[in-house]
Coordinates of C-alpha atoms in Angstrom, one line a residue:
X1 CA -46.0 -9.1 -56.0
X2 CA -49.1 -7.9 -56.8
X3 CA -52.1 -9.9 -57.7
X4 CA -55.6 -9.5 -59.0
X5 CA -58.5 -8.6 -56.2
X6 CA -60.3 -12.1 -55.7
X7 CA -63.5 -13.2 -54.4
X8 CA -64.0 -14.7 -51.0
X9 CA -66.1 -17.2 -49.6
X10 CA -65.2 -15.9 -45.6
X11 CA -67.7 -13.9 -43.8
X12 CA -67.3 -10.0 -44.0
X13 CA -67.5 -7.4 -41.1
X14 CA -68.7 -4.3 -41.2
X15 CA -65.6 -2.6 -42.2
X16 CA -65.3 -4.9 -45.3
X17 CA -62.7 -7.4 -44.4
X18 CA -63.3 -11.0 -44.3
X19 CA -62.8 -14.2 -42.0
X20 CA -61.9 -17.4 -42.4
X21 CA -62.1 -19.8 -39.8
X22 CA -58.1 -21.5 -39.2
X23 CA -59.7 -25.2 -39.3
X24 CA -61.4 -24.4 -42.6
X25 CA -58.3 -23.1 -44.4
X26 CA -55.9 -25.4 -43.4
X27 CA -58.3 -28.5 -43.3
X28 CA -58.8 -27.5 -47.1
X29 CA -55.0 -28.6 -47.8
X30 CA -55.9 -31.6 -45.9
X31 CA -55.9 -33.8 -49.3
X32 CA -53.0 -34.5 -52.0
X33 CA -55.0 -33.4 -54.7
X34 CA -56.0 -30.0 -53.3
X35 CA -52.1 -29.6 -52.6
X36 CA -51.5 -30.7 -56.0
X37 CA -54.0 -28.1 -57.6
X38 CA -51.9 -25.4 -55.8
X39 CA -49.1 -26.4 -57.2
X40 CA -49.8 -26.6 -60.7
X41 CA -51.3 -23.1 -60.3
X42 CA -47.9 -22.1 -58.9
X43 CA -46.5 -23.9 -62.0
X44 CA -48.0 -21.5 -64.0
X45 CA -48.1 -18.9 -62.6
X46 CA -43.7 -19.2 -62.4
X47 CA -43.9 -20.0 -66.1
X48 CA -46.4 -17.3 -67.0
X49 CA -46.8 -14.7 -64.6
X50 CA -48.6 -12.6 -67.0
X51 CA -51.4 -15.1 -67.8
X52 CA -51.7 -17.1 -64.7
X53 CA -55.2 -18.3 -65.3
X54 CA -56.4 -22.0 -66.0
X55 CA -59.3 -23.2 -67.6
X56 CA -61.0 -26.1 -65.5
X57 CA -59.8 -28.7 -68.2
X58 CA -56.1 -27.6 -68.3
X59 CA -56.1 -27.5 -64.7
X60 CA -57.6 -31.0 -64.1
X61 CA -55.3 -32.2 -67.1
X62 CA -52.5 -31.0 -64.8
X63 CA -53.4 -32.6 -61.5
X64 CA -54.3 -35.5 -63.6
X65 CA -58.2 -36.4 -62.1
X66 CA -59.8 -38.3 -64.3
X67 CA -63.4 -37.7 -62.2
X68 CA -64.2 -34.2 -63.2
X69 CA -66.8 -34.5 -60.7
X70 CA -64.5 -35.0 -57.8
X71 CA -61.7 -32.6 -59.1
X72 CA -64.7 -30.3 -58.6
X73 CA -65.2 -31.0 -55.4
X74 CA -61.6 -30.5 -54.4
X75 CA -61.4 -27.1 -56.1
X76 CA -64.3 -26.0 -54.4
X77 CA -63.0 -26.4 -51.0
X78 CA -60.1 -24.4 -51.8
X79 CA -61.8 -21.1 -53.8
X80 CA -61.7 -18.1 -52.0
X81 CA -59.0 -18.7 -49.6
X82 CA -56.0 -20.3 -52.1
X83 CA -57.9 -20.0 -55.1
X84 CA -59.7 -17.2 -57.2
X85 CA -62.3 -17.9 -60.1
X86 CA -61.8 -15.5 -62.0
X87 CA -62.5 -14.9 -65.9
X88 CA -61.4 -17.6 -67.9
X89 CA -60.6 -19.6 -65.1
X90 CA -58.6 -19.9 -62.1
X91 CA -55.6 -18.7 -60.6
X92 CA -53.9 -18.9 -56.9
X93 CA -55.3 -15.8 -54.4
X94 CA -52.4 -14.1 -52.2
X95 CA -52.8 -16.7 -49.6
X96 CA -52.2 -19.3 -52.3
X97 CA -48.9 -18.3 -53.3
X98 CA -47.8 -17.9 -49.6
X99 CA -49.0 -21.9 -49.4
X100 CA -46.7 -22.8 -52.3
X101 CA -44.1 -20.6 -50.8
X102 CA -43.6 -22.6 -47.5
X103 CA -44.4 -26.0 -49.0
X104 CA -41.4 -25.0 -51.3
X105 CA -39.2 -23.9 -48.2
X106 CA -39.9 -27.2 -46.5
X107 CA -40.2 -25.4 -43.4
X108 CA -42.8 -28.4 -42.6
X109 CA -42.2 -30.6 -44.1
X110 CA -38.4 -31.2 -44.7
X111 CA -35.2 -31.8 -43.0
X112 CA -31.8 -30.4 -43.8
X113 CA -28.3 -30.8 -42.2
X114 CA -24.8 -29.0 -43.1
X115 CA -21.6 -29.1 -41.2
X116 CA -20.3 -28.5 -38.6
X117 CA -17.7 -26.3 -40.8
X118 CA -14.7 -24.1 -39.4
X119 CA -15.1 -20.8 -40.5
X120 CA -12.2 -18.6 -41.1
X121 CA -13.1 -16.5 -38.1
X122 CA -11.7 -16.3 -34.3
X123 CA -14.3 -16.0 -31.5
X124 CA -13.8 -11.9 -30.2
X125 CA -14.4 -13.3 -26.5
X126 CA -11.5 -16.0 -26.2
X127 CA -10.0 -16.0 -29.6
X128 CA -10.7 -19.4 -30.4
X129 CA -11.5 -20.5 -33.8
X130 CA -15.2 -20.7 -34.7
X131 CA -17.5 -23.2 -36.7
X132 CA -21.1 -23.2 -37.7
X133 CA -23.8 -26.2 -38.2
X134 CA -27.2 -25.9 -39.4
X135 CA -29.8 -28.5 -38.3
X136 CA -33.2 -28.9 -37.5
X137 CA -34.4 -25.3 -39.0
X138 CA -31.6 -23.5 -37.2
X139 CA -28.2 -22.1 -38.1
X140 CA -25.8 -22.3 -35.1
X141 CA -22.1 -20.6 -34.7
X142 CA -20.2 -21.5 -32.0
X143 CA -16.5 -21.1 -31.0
X144 CA -14.4 -23.9 -29.7
X145 CA -15.1 -23.2 -26.1
X146 CA -18.4 -22.9 -26.6
X147 CA -19.6 -18.8 -26.9
X148 CA -22.9 -18.8 -28.9
X149 CA -22.0 -16.0 -31.6
X150 CA -24.9 -16.1 -33.7
X151 CA -27.9 -18.2 -33.8
X152 CA -30.9 -17.7 -36.4
X153 CA -33.8 -20.0 -37.9
X154 CA -34.1 -20.8 -41.5
X155 CA -36.3 -23.1 -43.8
X156 CA -34.9 -26.3 -44.9
X157 CA -34.6 -24.9 -48.8
X158 CA -32.1 -22.1 -47.9
X159 CA -29.6 -24.7 -46.5
X160 CA -30.1 -26.7 -50.2
X161 CA -27.0 -26.2 -52.0
X162 CA -25.4 -23.9 -49.7
X163 CA -22.4 -24.0 -47.6
X164 CA -22.0 -22.9 -44.1
X165 CA -20.8 -20.0 -44.7
X166 CA -22.9 -18.9 -47.8
X167 CA -26.0 -19.9 -44.9
X168 CA -24.0 -17.2 -42.5
X169 CA -24.4 -14.5 -45.1
X170 CA -27.9 -15.4 -46.0
X171 CA -29.1 -15.5 -42.0
X172 CA -26.8 -12.4 -41.5
X173 CA -29.4 -10.4 -44.4
X174 CA -32.2 -12.2 -43.4
X175 CA -31.5 -10.6 -39.4
X176 CA -30.7 -7.1 -40.9
X177 CA -34.2 -7.2 -43.0
X178 CA -36.1 -8.5 -39.5
X179 CA -34.9 -6.2 -37.3
X180 CA -35.6 -3.3 -39.8
X181 CA -39.2 -4.0 -40.0
X182 CA -39.5 -4.9 -36.4
X183 CA -37.8 -1.4 -35.6
X184 CA -40.6 -0.4 -37.5
X185 CA -43.2 -1.7 -35.5
X186 CA -44.0 -4.9 -37.9
X187 CA -43.5 -8.7 -37.1
X188 CA -42.0 -9.9 -40.3
X189 CA -43.5 -13.5 -39.1
X190 CA -47.3 -12.7 -39.0
X191 CA -47.7 -8.7 -39.4
X192 CA -48.8 -8.2 -35.9
X193 CA -47.4 -4.9 -33.7
X194 CA -43.8 -5.7 -32.6
X195 CA -42.3 -3.2 -30.0
X196 CA -38.5 -2.7 -29.2
X197 CA -36.3 -2.4 -26.6
X198 CA -33.0 -1.7 -24.8
X199 CA -32.1 -4.4 -21.7
X200 CA -29.8 -4.4 -19.1
X201 CA -30.6 -0.7 -18.2
X202 CA -30.1 0.0 -14.7
X203 CA -28.9 -3.4 -14.0
X204 CA -26.3 -2.8 -10.7
X205 CA -24.6 -6.4 -12.0
X206 CA -21.1 -5.1 -13.8
X207 CA -21.2 -8.2 -15.8
X208 CA -24.7 -7.4 -17.5
X209 CA -24.2 -5.5 -20.7
X210 CA -26.9 -3.4 -22.4
X211 CA -28.9 -5.5 -25.0
X212 CA -31.5 -5.6 -28.0
X213 CA -35.0 -6.7 -27.2
X214 CA -37.9 -6.9 -30.0
X215 CA -41.0 -8.9 -29.4
X216 CA -44.6 -9.5 -31.4
X217 CA -47.3 -8.5 -29.4
X218 CA -49.4 -11.5 -31.4
X219 CA -47.8 -14.3 -32.4
X220 CA -44.3 -14.0 -30.0
X221 CA -42.2 -13.7 -32.4
X222 CA -38.5 -12.8 -30.3
X223 CA -35.1 -11.5 -31.6
X224 CA -32.5 -11.0 -28.9
X225 CA -28.9 -9.7 -29.1
X226 CA -26.7 -7.1 -28.9
X227 CA -27.2 -3.5 -29.2
X228 CA -25.7 -3.6 -32.5
X229 CA -28.3 -5.4 -33.8
X230 CA -30.4 -2.8 -34.5
X231 CA -27.6 -0.9 -36.6
X232 CA -26.3 -3.2 -38.9
X233 CA -28.1 -1.0 -41.6
X234 CA -28.0 2.3 -39.9
X235 CA -27.0 4.9 -42.6
X236 CA -24.3 7.0 -40.4
X237 CA -23.0 3.5 -39.2
X238 CA -22.6 2.2 -42.6
X239 CA -21.1 4.9 -43.8
X240 CA -18.6 5.6 -41.0
X241 CA -17.3 1.5 -41.8
X242 CA -16.9 2.1 -45.6
X243 CA -15.1 5.4 -45.0
X244 CA -12.5 4.2 -42.6
X245 CA -11.9 0.8 -45.8
X246 CA -14.3 -1.9 -43.6
X247 CA -17.2 -2.9 -45.2
X248 CA -19.8 -4.4 -43.0
X249 CA -21.1 -6.8 -45.3
X250 CA -18.0 -8.3 -46.2
X251 CA -17.3 -9.6 -42.3
X252 CA -18.7 -11.9 -40.2
X253 CA -21.5 -10.3 -38.1
X254 CA -19.7 -11.1 -34.7
X255 CA -16.7 -9.7 -35.9
X256 CA -18.2 -6.1 -36.3
X257 CA -17.0 -3.3 -33.9
X258 CA -20.8 -2.1 -33.4
X259 CA -21.7 -5.6 -32.2
X260 CA -19.4 -6.3 -29.7
X261 CA -20.0 -7.0 -25.9
X262 CA -18.1 -3.8 -25.0
X263 CA -19.4 -1.3 -27.9
X264 CA -22.5 -0.2 -25.5
X265 CA -22.5 1.5 -22.5
X266 CA -25.3 2.8 -20.7
X267 CA -25.2 6.5 -20.0
X268 CA -25.3 8.5 -16.9
X269 CA -29.1 8.7 -15.4
X270 CA -28.6 12.6 -15.2
X271 CA -28.1 12.9 -18.6
X272 CA -24.6 14.8 -18.3
X273 CA -23.2 12.5 -21.0
X274 CA -25.8 12.7 -23.8
X275 CA -25.6 15.5 -26.4
X276 CA -27.7 18.4 -26.4
X277 CA -31.2 17.4 -28.0
X278 CA -30.5 13.9 -27.0
X279 CA -32.1 13.9 -23.9
X280 CA -34.3 10.3 -24.4
X281 CA -30.8 9.0 -24.8
X282 CA -29.9 5.9 -22.7
X283 CA -27.1 3.9 -24.2
X284 CA -24.6 5.0 -26.4
X285 CA -22.5 2.7 -28.7
X286 CA -19.3 3.7 -30.1
X287 CA -17.2 2.6 -32.8
X288 CA -13.7 3.5 -33.1
X289 CA -11.4 3.3 -36.8
X290 CA -8.7 4.9 -38.5
X291 CA -8.0 7.3 -35.4
X292 CA -12.0 8.5 -35.4
X293 CA -14.9 7.4 -32.8
X294 CA -18.3 7.2 -34.2
X295 CA -20.9 7.7 -31.2
X296 CA -24.7 6.8 -31.8
X297 CA -27.1 7.2 -29.0
X298 CA -30.5 5.4 -28.5
X299 CA -33.8 5.9 -26.4
X300 CA -34.7 3.0 -24.7
X301 CA -36.8 1.5 -27.8
X302 CA -33.9 1.2 -29.3
X303 CA -34.0 3.5 -31.9
X304 CA -31.4 6.4 -32.8
X305 CA -31.5 9.4 -31.2
X306 CA -28.4 11.1 -32.6
X307 CA -24.8 10.6 -34.2
X308 CA -21.8 12.1 -33.8
X309 CA -18.3 12.0 -34.9
X310 CA -14.8 12.8 -32.2

């Protein structure tokens, strides 16, 4: 989404960036009139995206405040952060659109509950039946024996009107996009710097398998799971699966061979198992379909070093 540039009442630093105190920014939304202002401007943008500007009088009428002085006072509290004054009137800034999206998503104001619902799937660990439930902003999928198979956070609006199977599919897509951004070094939550790594390397316990972990250095966002999480959209993995008649997007996440517990193994420390030119490889993920095996070698940051088909 691209919006025209706007003025800001924040303090500018020597490089032209502006800063607004968080207390002031969130305090600006502490009154229902101000929330209604951003809602009305958001409605205008949704209905007429090419003409999203409202005049003072039209905006005041939409918010239904008779006292123009009182309305102007509340409008001024939003200017520069959530609302921009432009030629012809007022429009939302990008921060204003983000606030409206959070309101509509119900992230901070709503509660939804769906399920539990049995899924047409068996646990890859014990073959028990699998069910899913959404509550308190979290989707949880587990088998009847208690093995957790998929846990993911989604805002309440994601669950509105969706069944558990549909919600699992949405969460799977969100996971894939999130991991792609994290591997690129960007946090999808706060856009700070993120780091990824493989876990369980060099552990002497046979019970510990290599895993994937991503963390944001700024907001602390964390994604933890099997190594296969970082290969869900890897072109060679997706192409290999389709070549053998397996569409990854049509199967539940925990059913995919690439995320199975025994799919990832740590490579020998002397590098004897590594292909030429892949001296940084630490873990190999092997997927076997139709008599062929795809090998994907990753370094300790969870990035692909090489792929090969046997």
